[in-house]
């Protein structure tokens, strides 16, 4: 089972919020609606919104 699913809201280690699109390479393709970018983010650099310390 994947850690994330399409549509999950996530936050990157850098504080940006985005939405998971799909698994890609060694990470996840994430859409960042605030600036309109879609970027690949390493799995260890993202967590689901509401999780974490």
PDB file of N, CA and C in Angstrom:
ATOM      1  N   UNK A   1       0.841  -1.199   0.000  1.00  0.00           N
ATOM      2  CA  UNK A   1       0.000   0.000   0.000  1.00  0.00           C
ATOM      3  C   UNK A   1       0.878   1.251   0.000  1.00  0.00           C
ATOM      4  N   UNK A   2       0.525   2.209  -0.821  1.00  0.00           N
ATOM      5  CA  UNK A   2       1.289   3.453  -0.937  1.00  0.00           C
ATOM      6  C   UNK A   2       1.064   4.340   0.273  1.00  0.00           C
ATOM      7  N   UNK A   3       2.063   5.140   0.559  1.00  0.00           N
ATOM      8  CA  UNK A   3       1.976   6.080   1.667  1.00  0.00           C
ATOM      9  C   UNK A   3       0.967   7.188   1.370  1.00  0.00           C
ATOM     10  N   UNK A   4       0.877   7.566   0.091  1.00  0.00           N
ATOM     11  CA  UNK A   4      -0.034   8.634  -0.324  1.00  0.00           C
ATOM     12  C   UNK A   4      -0.933   8.134  -1.436  1.00  0.00           C
ATOM     13  N   UNK A   5      -2.052   8.817  -1.632  1.00  0.00           N
ATOM     14  CA  UNK A   5      -2.968   8.519  -2.722  1.00  0.00           C
ATOM     15  C   UNK A   5      -3.264   9.822  -3.470  1.00  0.00           C
ATOM     16  N   UNK A   6      -3.703   9.675  -4.717  1.00  0.00           N
ATOM     17  CA  UNK A   6      -4.081  10.840  -5.509  1.00  0.00           C
ATOM     18  C   UNK A   6      -5.117  11.665  -4.747  1.00  0.00           C
ATOM     19  N   UNK A   7      -4.875  12.956  -4.678  1.00  0.00           N
ATOM     20  CA  UNK A   7      -5.804  13.855  -4.000  1.00  0.00           C
ATOM     21  C   UNK A   7      -5.452  14.160  -2.558  1.00  0.00           C
ATOM     22  N   UNK A   8      -4.486  13.416  -1.979  1.00  0.00           N
ATOM     23  CA  UNK A   8      -4.076  13.702  -0.597  1.00  0.00           C
ATOM     24  C   UNK A   8      -3.456  15.094  -0.505  1.00  0.00           C
ATOM     25  N   UNK A   9      -3.834  15.820   0.512  1.00  0.00           N
ATOM     26  CA  UNK A   9      -3.224  17.138   0.772  1.00  0.00           C
ATOM     27  C   UNK A   9      -1.972  16.901   1.591  1.00  0.00           C
ATOM     28  N   UNK A  10      -0.866  17.480   1.135  1.00  0.00           N
ATOM     29  CA  UNK A  10       0.418  17.263   1.793  1.00  0.00           C
ATOM     30  C   UNK A  10       1.130  18.580   2.059  1.00  0.00           C
ATOM     31  N   UNK A  11       2.129  18.496   2.929  1.00  0.00           N
ATOM     32  CA  UNK A  11       3.002  19.640   3.219  1.00  0.00           C
ATOM     33  C   UNK A  11       4.426  19.154   3.033  1.00  0.00           C
ATOM     34  N   UNK A  12       5.243  19.963   2.360  1.00  0.00           N
ATOM     35  CA  UNK A  12       6.642  19.580   2.142  1.00  0.00           C
ATOM     36  C   UNK A  12       7.495  19.987   3.338  1.00  0.00           C
ATOM     37  N   UNK A  13       8.709  19.472   3.373  1.00  0.00           N
ATOM     38  CA  UNK A  13       9.661  19.834   4.429  1.00  0.00           C
ATOM     39  C   UNK A  13       9.975  21.326   4.385  1.00  0.00           C
ATOM     40  N   UNK A  14       9.687  21.971   3.257  1.00  0.00           N
ATOM     41  CA  UNK A  14       9.980  23.394   3.085  1.00  0.00           C
ATOM     42  C   UNK A  14       8.783  24.279   3.414  1.00  0.00           C
ATOM     43  N   UNK A  15       7.686  23.658   3.867  1.00  0.00           N
ATOM     44  CA  UNK A  15       6.514  24.412   4.286  1.00  0.00           C
ATOM     45  C   UNK A  15       5.463  24.655   3.225  1.00  0.00           C
ATOM     46  N   UNK A  16       5.710  24.208   1.986  1.00  0.00           N
ATOM     47  CA  UNK A  16       4.730  24.402   0.920  1.00  0.00           C
ATOM     48  C   UNK A  16       3.615  23.369   1.025  1.00  0.00           C
ATOM     49  N   UNK A  17       2.415  23.774   0.687  1.00  0.00           N
ATOM     50  CA  UNK A  17       1.275  22.856   0.691  1.00  0.00           C
ATOM     51  C   UNK A  17       0.901  22.512  -0.738  1.00  0.00           C
ATOM     52  N   UNK A  18       0.553  21.236  -0.941  1.00  0.00           N
ATOM     53  CA  UNK A  18       0.171  20.802  -2.272  1.00  0.00           C
ATOM     54  C   UNK A  18      -0.759  19.606  -2.236  1.00  0.00           C
ATOM     55  N   UNK A  19      -1.055  19.089  -3.428  1.00  0.00           N
ATOM     56  CA  UNK A  19      -1.947  17.940  -3.585  1.00  0.00           C
ATOM     57  C   UNK A  19      -1.224  16.882  -4.417  1.00  0.00           C
ATOM     58  N   UNK A  20      -1.224  15.646  -3.917  1.00  0.00           N
ATOM     59  CA  UNK A  20      -0.558  14.541  -4.614  1.00  0.00           C
ATOM     60  C   UNK A  20      -1.290  14.219  -5.911  1.00  0.00           C
ATOM     61  N   UNK A  21      -0.522  14.085  -7.002  1.00  0.00           N
ATOM     62  CA  UNK A  21      -1.098  13.679  -8.280  1.00  0.00           C
ATOM     63  C   UNK A  21      -0.864  12.189  -8.511  1.00  0.00           C
ATOM     64  N   UNK A  22       0.416  11.754  -8.412  1.00  0.00           N
ATOM     65  CA  UNK A  22       0.712  10.330  -8.591  1.00  0.00           C
ATOM     66  C   UNK A  22       2.143  10.028  -8.168  1.00  0.00           C
ATOM     67  N   UNK A  23       2.444   8.720  -8.064  1.00  0.00           N
ATOM     68  CA  UNK A  23       3.798   8.238  -7.771  1.00  0.00           C
ATOM     69  C   UNK A  23       4.663   8.543  -8.986  1.00  0.00           C
ATOM     70  N   UNK A  24       5.903   8.935  -8.749  1.00  0.00           N
ATOM     71  CA  UNK A  24       6.785   9.276  -9.876  1.00  0.00           C
ATOM     72  C   UNK A  24       8.235   9.059  -9.455  1.00  0.00           C
ATOM     73  N   UNK A  25       8.924   8.141 -10.107  1.00  0.00           N
ATOM     74  CA  UNK A  25      10.334   7.903  -9.814  1.00  0.00           C
ATOM     75  C   UNK A  25      10.551   7.542  -8.353  1.00  0.00           C
ATOM     76  N   UNK A  26      11.377   8.330  -7.666  1.00  0.00           N
ATOM     77  CA  UNK A  26      11.676   8.077  -6.261  1.00  0.00           C
ATOM     78  C   UNK A  26      10.820   8.910  -5.322  1.00  0.00           C
ATOM     79  N   UNK A  27       9.826   9.572  -5.856  1.00  0.00           N
ATOM     80  CA  UNK A  27       8.985  10.427  -5.021  1.00  0.00           C
ATOM     81  C   UNK A  27       7.566  10.490  -5.533  1.00  0.00           C
ATOM     82  N   UNK A  28       6.990  11.652  -5.387  1.00  0.00           N
ATOM     83  CA  UNK A  28       5.594  11.872  -5.757  1.00  0.00           C
ATOM     84  C   UNK A  28       5.473  13.155  -6.556  1.00  0.00           C
ATOM     85  N   UNK A  29       4.603  13.136  -7.565  1.00  0.00           N
ATOM     86  CA  UNK A  29       4.312  14.342  -8.331  1.00  0.00           C
ATOM     87  C   UNK A  29       3.264  15.115  -7.538  1.00  0.00           C
ATOM     88  N   UNK A  30       3.614  16.326  -7.158  1.00  0.00           N
ATOM     89  CA  UNK A  30       2.740  17.145  -6.307  1.00  0.00           C
ATOM     90  C   UNK A  30       2.401  18.439  -7.025  1.00  0.00           C
ATOM     91  N   UNK A  31       1.120  18.799  -7.007  1.00  0.00           N
ATOM     92  CA  UNK A  31       0.653  20.066  -7.569  1.00  0.00           C
ATOM     93  C   UNK A  31       0.594  21.084  -6.447  1.00  0.00           C
ATOM     94  N   UNK A  32       1.181  22.247  -6.704  1.00  0.00           N
ATOM     95  CA  UNK A  32       1.159  23.349  -5.739  1.00  0.00           C
ATOM     96  C   UNK A  32       0.249  24.440  -6.293  1.00  0.00           C
ATOM     97  N   UNK A  33      -1.035  24.439  -5.887  1.00  0.00           N
ATOM     98  CA  UNK A  33      -2.017  25.373  -6.460  1.00  0.00           C
ATOM     99  C   UNK A  33      -1.669  26.843  -6.271  1.00  0.00           C
ATOM    100  N   UNK A  34      -0.974  27.183  -5.207  1.00  0.00           N
ATOM    101  CA  UNK A  34      -0.665  28.586  -4.913  1.00  0.00           C
ATOM    102  C   UNK A  34       0.171  29.225  -6.027  1.00  0.00           C
ATOM    103  N   UNK A  35       1.115  28.444  -6.594  1.00  0.00           N
ATOM    104  CA  UNK A  35       1.948  29.012  -7.660  1.00  0.00           C
ATOM    105  C   UNK A  35       1.785  28.293  -9.002  1.00  0.00           C
ATOM    106  N   UNK A  36       0.903  27.287  -9.051  1.00  0.00           N
ATOM    107  CA  UNK A  36       0.603  26.614 -10.311  1.00  0.00           C
ATOM    108  C   UNK A  36       1.623  25.599 -10.777  1.00  0.00           C
ATOM    109  N   UNK A  37       2.589  25.260  -9.927  1.00  0.00           N
ATOM    110  CA  UNK A  37       3.626  24.302 -10.327  1.00  0.00           C
ATOM    111  C   UNK A  37       3.248  22.872  -9.971  1.00  0.00           C
ATOM    112  N   UNK A  38       3.771  21.936 -10.761  1.00  0.00           N
ATOM    113  CA  UNK A  38       3.723  20.514 -10.441  1.00  0.00           C
ATOM    114  C   UNK A  38       5.170  20.051 -10.375  1.00  0.00           C
ATOM    115  N   UNK A  39       5.590  19.532  -9.231  1.00  0.00           N
ATOM    116  CA  UNK A  39       6.974  19.131  -9.039  1.00  0.00           C
ATOM    117  C   UNK A  39       7.062  17.748  -8.425  1.00  0.00           C
ATOM    118  N   UNK A  40       8.168  17.039  -8.735  1.00  0.00           N
ATOM    119  CA  UNK A  40       8.428  15.766  -8.082  1.00  0.00           C
ATOM    120  C   UNK A  40       9.086  16.060  -6.739  1.00  0.00           C
ATOM    121  N   UNK A  41       8.544  15.462  -5.682  1.00  0.00           N
ATOM    122  CA  UNK A  41       9.064  15.670  -4.337  1.00  0.00           C
ATOM    123  C   UNK A  41       9.444  14.311  -3.749  1.00  0.00           C
ATOM    124  N   UNK A  42      10.641  14.215  -3.174  1.00  0.00           N
ATOM    125  CA  UNK A  42      11.092  12.966  -2.565  1.00  0.00           C
ATOM    126  C   UNK A  42      10.153  12.570  -1.422  1.00  0.00           C
ATOM    127  N   UNK A  43       9.913  11.263  -1.294  1.00  0.00           N
ATOM    128  CA  UNK A  43       8.962  10.775  -0.292  1.00  0.00           C
ATOM    129  C   UNK A  43       9.314  11.232   1.124  1.00  0.00           C
ATOM    130  N   UNK A  44      10.600  11.276   1.457  1.00  0.00           N
ATOM    131  CA  UNK A  44      10.991  11.671   2.812  1.00  0.00           C
ATOM    132  C   UNK A  44      10.787  13.165   3.069  1.00  0.00           C
ATOM    133  N   UNK A  45      10.506  13.944   2.024  1.00  0.00           N
ATOM    134  CA  UNK A  45      10.325  15.390   2.180  1.00  0.00           C
ATOM    135  C   UNK A  45       8.872  15.837   2.245  1.00  0.00           C
ATOM    136  N   UNK A  46       7.933  14.867   2.275  1.00  0.00           N
ATOM    137  CA  UNK A  46       6.520  15.266   2.377  1.00  0.00           C
ATOM    138  C   UNK A  46       5.805  14.449   3.445  1.00  0.00           C
ATOM    139  N   UNK A  47       4.750  15.038   3.980  1.00  0.00           N
ATOM    140  CA  UNK A  47       3.884  14.344   4.935  1.00  0.00           C
ATOM    141  C   UNK A  47       2.456  14.810   4.694  1.00  0.00           C
ATOM    142  N   UNK A  48       1.492  13.963   5.075  1.00  0.00           N
ATOM    143  CA  UNK A  48       0.087  14.338   4.917  1.00  0.00           C
ATOM    144  C   UNK A  48      -0.235  15.511   5.823  1.00  0.00           C
ATOM    145  N   UNK A  49      -1.127  16.379   5.350  1.00  0.00           N
ATOM    146  CA  UNK A  49      -1.581  17.508   6.167  1.00  0.00           C
ATOM    147  C   UNK A  49      -2.164  16.967   7.462  1.00  0.00           C
ATOM    148  N   UNK A  50      -1.850  17.617   8.566  1.00  0.00           N
ATOM    149  CA  UNK A  50      -2.403  17.208   9.849  1.00  0.00           C
ATOM    150  C   UNK A  50      -1.556  16.181  10.582  1.00  0.00           C
ATOM    151  N   UNK A  51      -0.543  15.603   9.925  1.00  0.00           N
ATOM    152  CA  UNK A  51       0.354  14.657  10.589  1.00  0.00           C
ATOM    153  C   UNK A  51       1.639  15.377  10.949  1.00  0.00           C
ATOM    154  N   UNK A  52       2.538  14.666  11.593  1.00  0.00           N
ATOM    155  CA  UNK A  52       3.833  15.266  11.928  1.00  0.00           C
ATOM    156  C   UNK A  52       3.895  15.702  13.368  1.00  0.00           C
ATOM    157  N   UNK A  53       4.990  16.405  13.704  1.00  0.00           N
ATOM    158  CA  UNK A  53       5.177  16.754  15.101  1.00  0.00           C
ATOM    159  C   UNK A  53       4.298  17.891  15.489  1.00  0.00           C
TER     160      UNK A  53
END
